[in-house]
mmCIF file of C-alpha atoms and ligand atoms in Angstrom:
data_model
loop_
_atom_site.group_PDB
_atom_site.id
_atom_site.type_symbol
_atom_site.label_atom_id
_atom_site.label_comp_id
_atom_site.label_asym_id
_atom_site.label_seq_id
_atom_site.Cartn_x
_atom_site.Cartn_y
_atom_site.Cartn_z
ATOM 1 C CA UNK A 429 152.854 -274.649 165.790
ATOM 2 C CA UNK A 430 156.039 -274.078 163.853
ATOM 3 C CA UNK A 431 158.830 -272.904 166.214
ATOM 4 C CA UNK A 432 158.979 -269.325 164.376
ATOM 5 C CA UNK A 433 155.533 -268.704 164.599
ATOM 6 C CA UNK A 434 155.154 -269.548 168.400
ATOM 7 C CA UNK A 435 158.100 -267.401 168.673
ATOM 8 C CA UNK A 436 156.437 -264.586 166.530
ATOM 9 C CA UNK A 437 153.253 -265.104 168.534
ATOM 10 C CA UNK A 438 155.232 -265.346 171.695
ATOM 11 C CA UNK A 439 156.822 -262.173 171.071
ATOM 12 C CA UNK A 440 153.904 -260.202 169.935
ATOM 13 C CA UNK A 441 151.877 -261.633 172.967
ATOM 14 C CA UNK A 442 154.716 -259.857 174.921
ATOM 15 C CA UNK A 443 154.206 -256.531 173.268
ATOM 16 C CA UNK A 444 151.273 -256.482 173.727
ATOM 17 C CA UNK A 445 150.800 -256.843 177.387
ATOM 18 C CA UNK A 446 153.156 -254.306 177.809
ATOM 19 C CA UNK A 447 151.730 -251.802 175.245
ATOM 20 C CA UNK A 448 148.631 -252.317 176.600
ATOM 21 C CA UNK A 449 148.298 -250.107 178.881
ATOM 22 C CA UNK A 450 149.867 -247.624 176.828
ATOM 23 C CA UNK A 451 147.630 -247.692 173.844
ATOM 24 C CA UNK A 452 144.830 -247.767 176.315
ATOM 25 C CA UNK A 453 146.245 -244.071 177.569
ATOM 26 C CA UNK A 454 146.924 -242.986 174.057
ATOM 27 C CA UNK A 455 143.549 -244.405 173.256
ATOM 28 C CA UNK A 456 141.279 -242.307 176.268
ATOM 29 C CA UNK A 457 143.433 -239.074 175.143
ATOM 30 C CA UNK A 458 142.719 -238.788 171.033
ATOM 31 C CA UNK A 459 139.521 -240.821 170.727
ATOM 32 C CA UNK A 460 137.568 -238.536 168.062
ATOM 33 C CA UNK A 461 134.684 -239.758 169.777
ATOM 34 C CA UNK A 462 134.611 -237.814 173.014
ATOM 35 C CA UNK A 463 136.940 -235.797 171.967
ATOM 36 C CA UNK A 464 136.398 -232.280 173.311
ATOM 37 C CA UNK A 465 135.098 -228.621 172.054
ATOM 38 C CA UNK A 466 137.482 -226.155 173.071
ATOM 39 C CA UNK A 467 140.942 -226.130 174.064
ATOM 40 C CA UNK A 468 143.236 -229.886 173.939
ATOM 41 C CA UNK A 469 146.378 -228.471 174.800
ATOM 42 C CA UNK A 470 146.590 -226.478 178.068
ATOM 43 C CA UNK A 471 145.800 -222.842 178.213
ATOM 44 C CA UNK A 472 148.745 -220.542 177.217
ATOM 45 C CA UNK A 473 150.478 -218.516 179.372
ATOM 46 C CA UNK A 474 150.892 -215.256 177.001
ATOM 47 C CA UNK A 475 147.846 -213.705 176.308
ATOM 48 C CA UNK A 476 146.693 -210.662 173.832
ATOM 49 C CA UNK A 477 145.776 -207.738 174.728
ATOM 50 C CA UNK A 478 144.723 -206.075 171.492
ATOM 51 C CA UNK A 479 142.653 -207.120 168.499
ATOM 52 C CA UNK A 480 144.046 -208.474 165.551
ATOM 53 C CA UNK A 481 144.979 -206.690 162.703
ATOM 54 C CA UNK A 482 145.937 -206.570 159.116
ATOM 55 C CA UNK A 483 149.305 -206.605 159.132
ATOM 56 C CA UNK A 484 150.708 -204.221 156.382
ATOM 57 C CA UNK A 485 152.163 -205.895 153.092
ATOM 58 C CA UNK A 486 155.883 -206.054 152.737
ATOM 59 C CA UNK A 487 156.280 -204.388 149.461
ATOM 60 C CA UNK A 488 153.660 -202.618 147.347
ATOM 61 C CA UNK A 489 150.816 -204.089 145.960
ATOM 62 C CA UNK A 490 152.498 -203.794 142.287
ATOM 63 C CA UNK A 491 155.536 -205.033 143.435
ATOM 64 C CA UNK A 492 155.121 -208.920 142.347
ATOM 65 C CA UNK A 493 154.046 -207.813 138.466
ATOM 66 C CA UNK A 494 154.307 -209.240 136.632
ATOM 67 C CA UNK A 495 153.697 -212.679 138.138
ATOM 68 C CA UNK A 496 151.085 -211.318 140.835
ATOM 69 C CA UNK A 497 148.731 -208.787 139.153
ATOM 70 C CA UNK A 498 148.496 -205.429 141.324
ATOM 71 C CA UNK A 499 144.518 -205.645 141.609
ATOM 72 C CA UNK A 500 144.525 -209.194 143.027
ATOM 73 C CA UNK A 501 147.171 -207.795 145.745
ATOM 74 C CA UNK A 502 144.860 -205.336 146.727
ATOM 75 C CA UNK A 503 141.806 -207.170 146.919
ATOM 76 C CA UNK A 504 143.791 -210.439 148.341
ATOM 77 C CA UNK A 505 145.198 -208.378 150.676
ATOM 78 C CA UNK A 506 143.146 -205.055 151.632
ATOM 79 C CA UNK A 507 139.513 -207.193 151.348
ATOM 80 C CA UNK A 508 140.225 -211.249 151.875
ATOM 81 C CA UNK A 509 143.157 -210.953 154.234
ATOM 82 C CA UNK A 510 140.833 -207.961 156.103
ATOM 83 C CA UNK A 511 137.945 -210.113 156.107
ATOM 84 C CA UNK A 512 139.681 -212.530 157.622
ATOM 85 C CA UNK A 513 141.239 -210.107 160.800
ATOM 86 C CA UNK A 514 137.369 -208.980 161.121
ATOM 87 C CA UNK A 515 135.551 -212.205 161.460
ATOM 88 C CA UNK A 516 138.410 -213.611 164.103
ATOM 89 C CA UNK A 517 137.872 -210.408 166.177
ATOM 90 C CA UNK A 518 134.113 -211.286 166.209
ATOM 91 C CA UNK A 519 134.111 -215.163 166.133
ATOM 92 C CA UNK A 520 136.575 -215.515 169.518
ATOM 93 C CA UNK A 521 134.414 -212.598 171.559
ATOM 94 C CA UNK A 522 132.775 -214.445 174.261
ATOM 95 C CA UNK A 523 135.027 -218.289 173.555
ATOM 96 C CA UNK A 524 137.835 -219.975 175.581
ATOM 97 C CA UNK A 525 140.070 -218.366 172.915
ATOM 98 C CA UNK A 526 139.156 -214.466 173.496
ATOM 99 C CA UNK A 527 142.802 -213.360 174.840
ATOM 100 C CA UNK A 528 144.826 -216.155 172.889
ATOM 101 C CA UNK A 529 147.225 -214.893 170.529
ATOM 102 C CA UNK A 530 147.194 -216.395 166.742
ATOM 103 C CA UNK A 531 149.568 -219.484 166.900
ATOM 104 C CA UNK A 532 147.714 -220.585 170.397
ATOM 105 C CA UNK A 533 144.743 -220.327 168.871
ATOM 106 C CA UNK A 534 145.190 -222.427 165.675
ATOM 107 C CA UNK A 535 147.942 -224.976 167.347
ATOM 108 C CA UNK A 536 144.428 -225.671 169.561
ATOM 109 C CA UNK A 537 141.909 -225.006 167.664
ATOM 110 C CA UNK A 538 139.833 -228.481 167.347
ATOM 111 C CA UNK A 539 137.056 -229.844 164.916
ATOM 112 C CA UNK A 540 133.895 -229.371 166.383
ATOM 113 C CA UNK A 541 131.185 -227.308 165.172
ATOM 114 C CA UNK A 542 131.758 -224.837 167.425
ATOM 115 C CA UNK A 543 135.363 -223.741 166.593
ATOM 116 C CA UNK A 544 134.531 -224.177 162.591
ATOM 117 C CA UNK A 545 134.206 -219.606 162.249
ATOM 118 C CA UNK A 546 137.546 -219.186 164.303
ATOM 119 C CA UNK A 547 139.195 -221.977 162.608
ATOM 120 C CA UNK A 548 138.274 -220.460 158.950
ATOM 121 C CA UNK A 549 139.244 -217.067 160.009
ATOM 122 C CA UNK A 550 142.074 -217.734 162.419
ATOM 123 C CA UNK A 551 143.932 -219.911 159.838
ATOM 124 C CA UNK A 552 143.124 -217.435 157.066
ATOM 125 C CA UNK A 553 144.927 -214.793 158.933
ATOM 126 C CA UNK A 554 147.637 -216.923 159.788
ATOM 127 C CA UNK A 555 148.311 -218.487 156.555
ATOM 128 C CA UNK A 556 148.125 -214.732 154.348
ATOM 129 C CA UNK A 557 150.360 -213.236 156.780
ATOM 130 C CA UNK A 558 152.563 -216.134 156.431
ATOM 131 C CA UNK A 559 151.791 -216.084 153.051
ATOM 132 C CA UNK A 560 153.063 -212.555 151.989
ATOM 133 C CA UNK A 561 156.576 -212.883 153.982
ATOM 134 C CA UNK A 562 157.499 -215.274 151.385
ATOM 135 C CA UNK A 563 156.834 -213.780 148.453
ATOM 136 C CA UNK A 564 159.200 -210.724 147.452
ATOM 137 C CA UNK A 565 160.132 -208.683 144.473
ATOM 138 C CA UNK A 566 163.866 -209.430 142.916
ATOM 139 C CA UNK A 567 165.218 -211.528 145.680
ATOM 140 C CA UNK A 568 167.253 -214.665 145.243
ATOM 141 C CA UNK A 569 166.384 -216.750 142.123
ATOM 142 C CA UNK A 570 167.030 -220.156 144.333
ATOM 143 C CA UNK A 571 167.406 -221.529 147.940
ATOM 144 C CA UNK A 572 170.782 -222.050 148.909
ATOM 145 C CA UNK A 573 172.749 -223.069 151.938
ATOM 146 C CA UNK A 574 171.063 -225.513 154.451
ATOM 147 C CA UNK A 575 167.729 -225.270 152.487
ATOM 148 C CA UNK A 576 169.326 -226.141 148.440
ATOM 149 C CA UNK A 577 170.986 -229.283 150.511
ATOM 150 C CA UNK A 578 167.663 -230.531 152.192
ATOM 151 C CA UNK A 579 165.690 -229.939 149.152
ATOM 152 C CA UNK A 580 168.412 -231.685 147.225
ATOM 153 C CA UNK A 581 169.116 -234.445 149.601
ATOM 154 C CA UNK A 582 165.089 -234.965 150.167
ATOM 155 C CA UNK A 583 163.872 -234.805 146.349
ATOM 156 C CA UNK A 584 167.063 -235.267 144.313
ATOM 157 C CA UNK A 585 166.757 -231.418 143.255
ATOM 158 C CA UNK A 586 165.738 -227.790 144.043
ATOM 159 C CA UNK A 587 163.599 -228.742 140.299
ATOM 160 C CA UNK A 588 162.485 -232.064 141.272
ATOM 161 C CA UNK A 589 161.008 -230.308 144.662
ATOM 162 C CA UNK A 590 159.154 -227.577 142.626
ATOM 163 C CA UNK A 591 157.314 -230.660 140.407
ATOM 164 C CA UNK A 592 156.037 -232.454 143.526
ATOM 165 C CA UNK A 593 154.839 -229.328 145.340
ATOM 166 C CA UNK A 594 153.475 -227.987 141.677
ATOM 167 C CA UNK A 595 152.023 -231.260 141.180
ATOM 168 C CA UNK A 596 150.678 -231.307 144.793
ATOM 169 C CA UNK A 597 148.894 -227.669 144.311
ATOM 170 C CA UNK A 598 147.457 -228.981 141.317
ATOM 171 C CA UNK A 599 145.639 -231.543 143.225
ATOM 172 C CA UNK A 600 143.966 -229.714 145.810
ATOM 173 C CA UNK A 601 140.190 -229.701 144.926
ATOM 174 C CA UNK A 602 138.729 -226.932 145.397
ATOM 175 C CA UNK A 603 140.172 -224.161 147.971
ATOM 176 C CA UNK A 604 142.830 -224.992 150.339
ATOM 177 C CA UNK A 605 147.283 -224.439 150.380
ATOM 178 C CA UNK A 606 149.607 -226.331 149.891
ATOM 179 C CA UNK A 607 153.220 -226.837 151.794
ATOM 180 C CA UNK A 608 156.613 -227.117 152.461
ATOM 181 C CA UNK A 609 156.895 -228.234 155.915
ATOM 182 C CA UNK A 610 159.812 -229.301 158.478
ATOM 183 C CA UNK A 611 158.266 -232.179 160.780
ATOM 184 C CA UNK A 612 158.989 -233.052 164.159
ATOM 185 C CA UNK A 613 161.637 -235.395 162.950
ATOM 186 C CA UNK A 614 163.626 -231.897 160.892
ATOM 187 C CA UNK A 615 162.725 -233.825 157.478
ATOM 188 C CA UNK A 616 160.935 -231.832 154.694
ATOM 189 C CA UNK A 617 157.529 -233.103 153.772
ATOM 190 C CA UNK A 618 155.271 -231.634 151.062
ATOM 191 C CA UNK A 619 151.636 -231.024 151.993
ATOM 192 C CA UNK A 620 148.141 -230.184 150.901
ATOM 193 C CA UNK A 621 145.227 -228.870 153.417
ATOM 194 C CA UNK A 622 141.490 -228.088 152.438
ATOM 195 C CA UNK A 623 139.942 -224.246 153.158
ATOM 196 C CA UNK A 624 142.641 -222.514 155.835
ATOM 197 C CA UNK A 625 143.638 -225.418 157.180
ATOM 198 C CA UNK A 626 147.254 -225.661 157.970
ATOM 199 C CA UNK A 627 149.596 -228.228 158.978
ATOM 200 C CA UNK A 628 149.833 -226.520 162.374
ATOM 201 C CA UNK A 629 146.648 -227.004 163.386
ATOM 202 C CA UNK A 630 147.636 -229.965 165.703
ATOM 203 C CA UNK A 631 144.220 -231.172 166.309
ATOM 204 C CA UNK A 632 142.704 -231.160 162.802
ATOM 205 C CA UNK A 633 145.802 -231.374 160.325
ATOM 206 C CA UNK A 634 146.547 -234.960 158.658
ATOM 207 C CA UNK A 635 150.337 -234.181 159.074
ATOM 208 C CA UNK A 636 151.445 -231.810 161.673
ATOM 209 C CA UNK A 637 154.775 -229.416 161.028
ATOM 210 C CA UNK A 638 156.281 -226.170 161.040
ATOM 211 C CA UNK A 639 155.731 -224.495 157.041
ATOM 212 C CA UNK A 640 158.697 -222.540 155.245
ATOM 213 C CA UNK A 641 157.135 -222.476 152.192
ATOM 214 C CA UNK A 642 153.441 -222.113 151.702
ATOM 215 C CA UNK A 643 150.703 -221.563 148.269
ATOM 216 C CA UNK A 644 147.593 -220.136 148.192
ATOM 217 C CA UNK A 645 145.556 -221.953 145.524
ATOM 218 C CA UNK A 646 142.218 -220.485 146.463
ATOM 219 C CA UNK A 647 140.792 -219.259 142.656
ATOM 220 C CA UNK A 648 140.790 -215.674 144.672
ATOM 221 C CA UNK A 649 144.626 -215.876 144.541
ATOM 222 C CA UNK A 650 144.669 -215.885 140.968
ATOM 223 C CA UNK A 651 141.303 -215.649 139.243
ATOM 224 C CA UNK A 652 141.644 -212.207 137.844
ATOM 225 C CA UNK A 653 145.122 -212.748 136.524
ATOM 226 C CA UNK A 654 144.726 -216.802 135.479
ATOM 227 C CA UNK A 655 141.000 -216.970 135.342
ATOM 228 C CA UNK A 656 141.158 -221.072 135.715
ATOM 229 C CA UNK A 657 144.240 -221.925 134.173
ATOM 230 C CA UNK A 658 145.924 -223.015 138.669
ATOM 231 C CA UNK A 659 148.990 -224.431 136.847
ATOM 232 C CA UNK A 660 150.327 -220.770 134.793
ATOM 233 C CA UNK A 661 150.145 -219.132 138.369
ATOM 234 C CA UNK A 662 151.802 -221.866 140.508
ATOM 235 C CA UNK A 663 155.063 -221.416 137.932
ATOM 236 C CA UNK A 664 154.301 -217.583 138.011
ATOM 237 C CA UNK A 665 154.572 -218.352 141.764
ATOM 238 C CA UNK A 666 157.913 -219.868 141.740
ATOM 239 C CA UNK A 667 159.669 -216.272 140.842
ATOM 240 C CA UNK A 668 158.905 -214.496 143.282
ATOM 241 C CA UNK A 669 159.307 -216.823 146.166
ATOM 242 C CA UNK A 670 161.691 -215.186 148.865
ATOM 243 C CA UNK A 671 163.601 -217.714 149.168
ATOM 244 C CA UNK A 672 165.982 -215.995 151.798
ATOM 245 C CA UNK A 673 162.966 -215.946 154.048
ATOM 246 C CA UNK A 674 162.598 -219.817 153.060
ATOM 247 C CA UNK A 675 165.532 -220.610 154.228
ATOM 248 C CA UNK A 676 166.114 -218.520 157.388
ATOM 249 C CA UNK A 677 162.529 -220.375 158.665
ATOM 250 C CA UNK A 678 163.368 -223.704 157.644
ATOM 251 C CA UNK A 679 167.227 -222.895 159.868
ATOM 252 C CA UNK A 680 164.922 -222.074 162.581
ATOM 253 C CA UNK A 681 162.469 -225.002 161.706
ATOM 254 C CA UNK A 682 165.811 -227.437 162.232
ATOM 255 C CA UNK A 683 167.310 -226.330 165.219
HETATM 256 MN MN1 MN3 B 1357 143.824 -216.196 149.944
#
């Protein structure tokens, strides 16, 4: 054996013994195979007292026109959004997940059958409500401070970010979001997830963070307006992003 590969071998032999054990823990803890129904994480201490709610739009429904169309506010918001409130108040009744509040609930939410009605409806009512705070008539054109210097720093420019997340929203078959997300690590990453998935479900999602910027590409989001054409409402999109609310979550995401 050539010196550097016995070394190499050596070395690796090493690791391993002393991973071992390791892996073997990280192994018996996120094997999909007996992985659990229910709650991963343990229980959280806060728990709800009320049901959930549709929580009122920030502006009126006309208030994005032209770029969002005042009927698909209404029925986005007053019917989908609503829909989604109603079947999360029925689909937790009688679950581990009755008294949870929202972000427990899809931070723990798993894949198994048995969680698939609150996982549809609980991230449907977390991603609209997210979804509305940042959108806003008239506010900044652009990020700026500590947001314009990530996105610059991460994708060369504020434009070059808005090409990979509208080329990212144009890939997502069928219904799902797409995202701008900080990871655990602070860095921006740019991310798609199928139905109401979102990247905070951290038992399902493929890459787990904390969104500050979020699209809805369901066809319900812009059928009416669009009919098929996904691309003429993801630019529409881009003015009337809040971008001050962008910003003050990503300053929050980072600290
Ligand atoms: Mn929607």
């Amino acid at each position: 054996m050539e010196k550097r590969t016995f070394l190499k071998t050596g070395l690796l032999v090493s690791v391993g013994a002393v991973m071992a054990p390791f892996i073997q823990a990280c192994k018996s803890t996120v094997s999909a195979a007996d992985k659990p129904a229910g709650n991963v994480l343990p229980a959280p201490q806060n728990r709800r007292a009320a049901a959930f709610t549709l929580p009122p739009l920030p502006y009126d429904t006309a208030a994005l026109e032209p770029y969002v169309d005042k009927l698909t506010m209404e029925i986005h918001h007053g019917k989908h959004h609503q829909a989604y409130v109603n079947n999360l108040n029925d689909a937790v009744k009688g679950t581990v997940y009755a008294d949870y509040e929202l972000e427990d609930i899809v931070s723990r939410i798993t894949a198994a059958d048995s969680d698939k009605k609150i996982r549809n409806n609980a991230g449907g009512h977390w991603n609209h409500s997210f979804f509305w705070q940042i959108m806003s008539p008239g506010t900044s054109a652009a990020p700026e401070g500590k947001l314009a210097a990530a996105l610059t720093s991460t994708y060369t420019s504020v434009d070059k970010f808005k090409e990979e997340f509208t080329n990212a929203a144009k890939g997502v078959f069928g219904s799902g979001w797409v995202w701008l997300c900080v990871a655990k690590d602070k860095t921006l990453f740019i991310s798609t997830t199928p139905n109401q998935d979102n990247p905070l479900m951290l038992q399902i999602a493929g890459k787990t963070g904390t969104p500050v910027l979020g699209l809805d590409v369901w066809e319900h989001a812009y059928y009416l307006k669009h009919q098929n054409k996904r691309p003429d409402y993801i630019s529409a999109f881009f003015n009337v992003v809040n971008w001050k609310e962008v910003g003050a979550r990503y300053e929050k995401a980072i600290l």
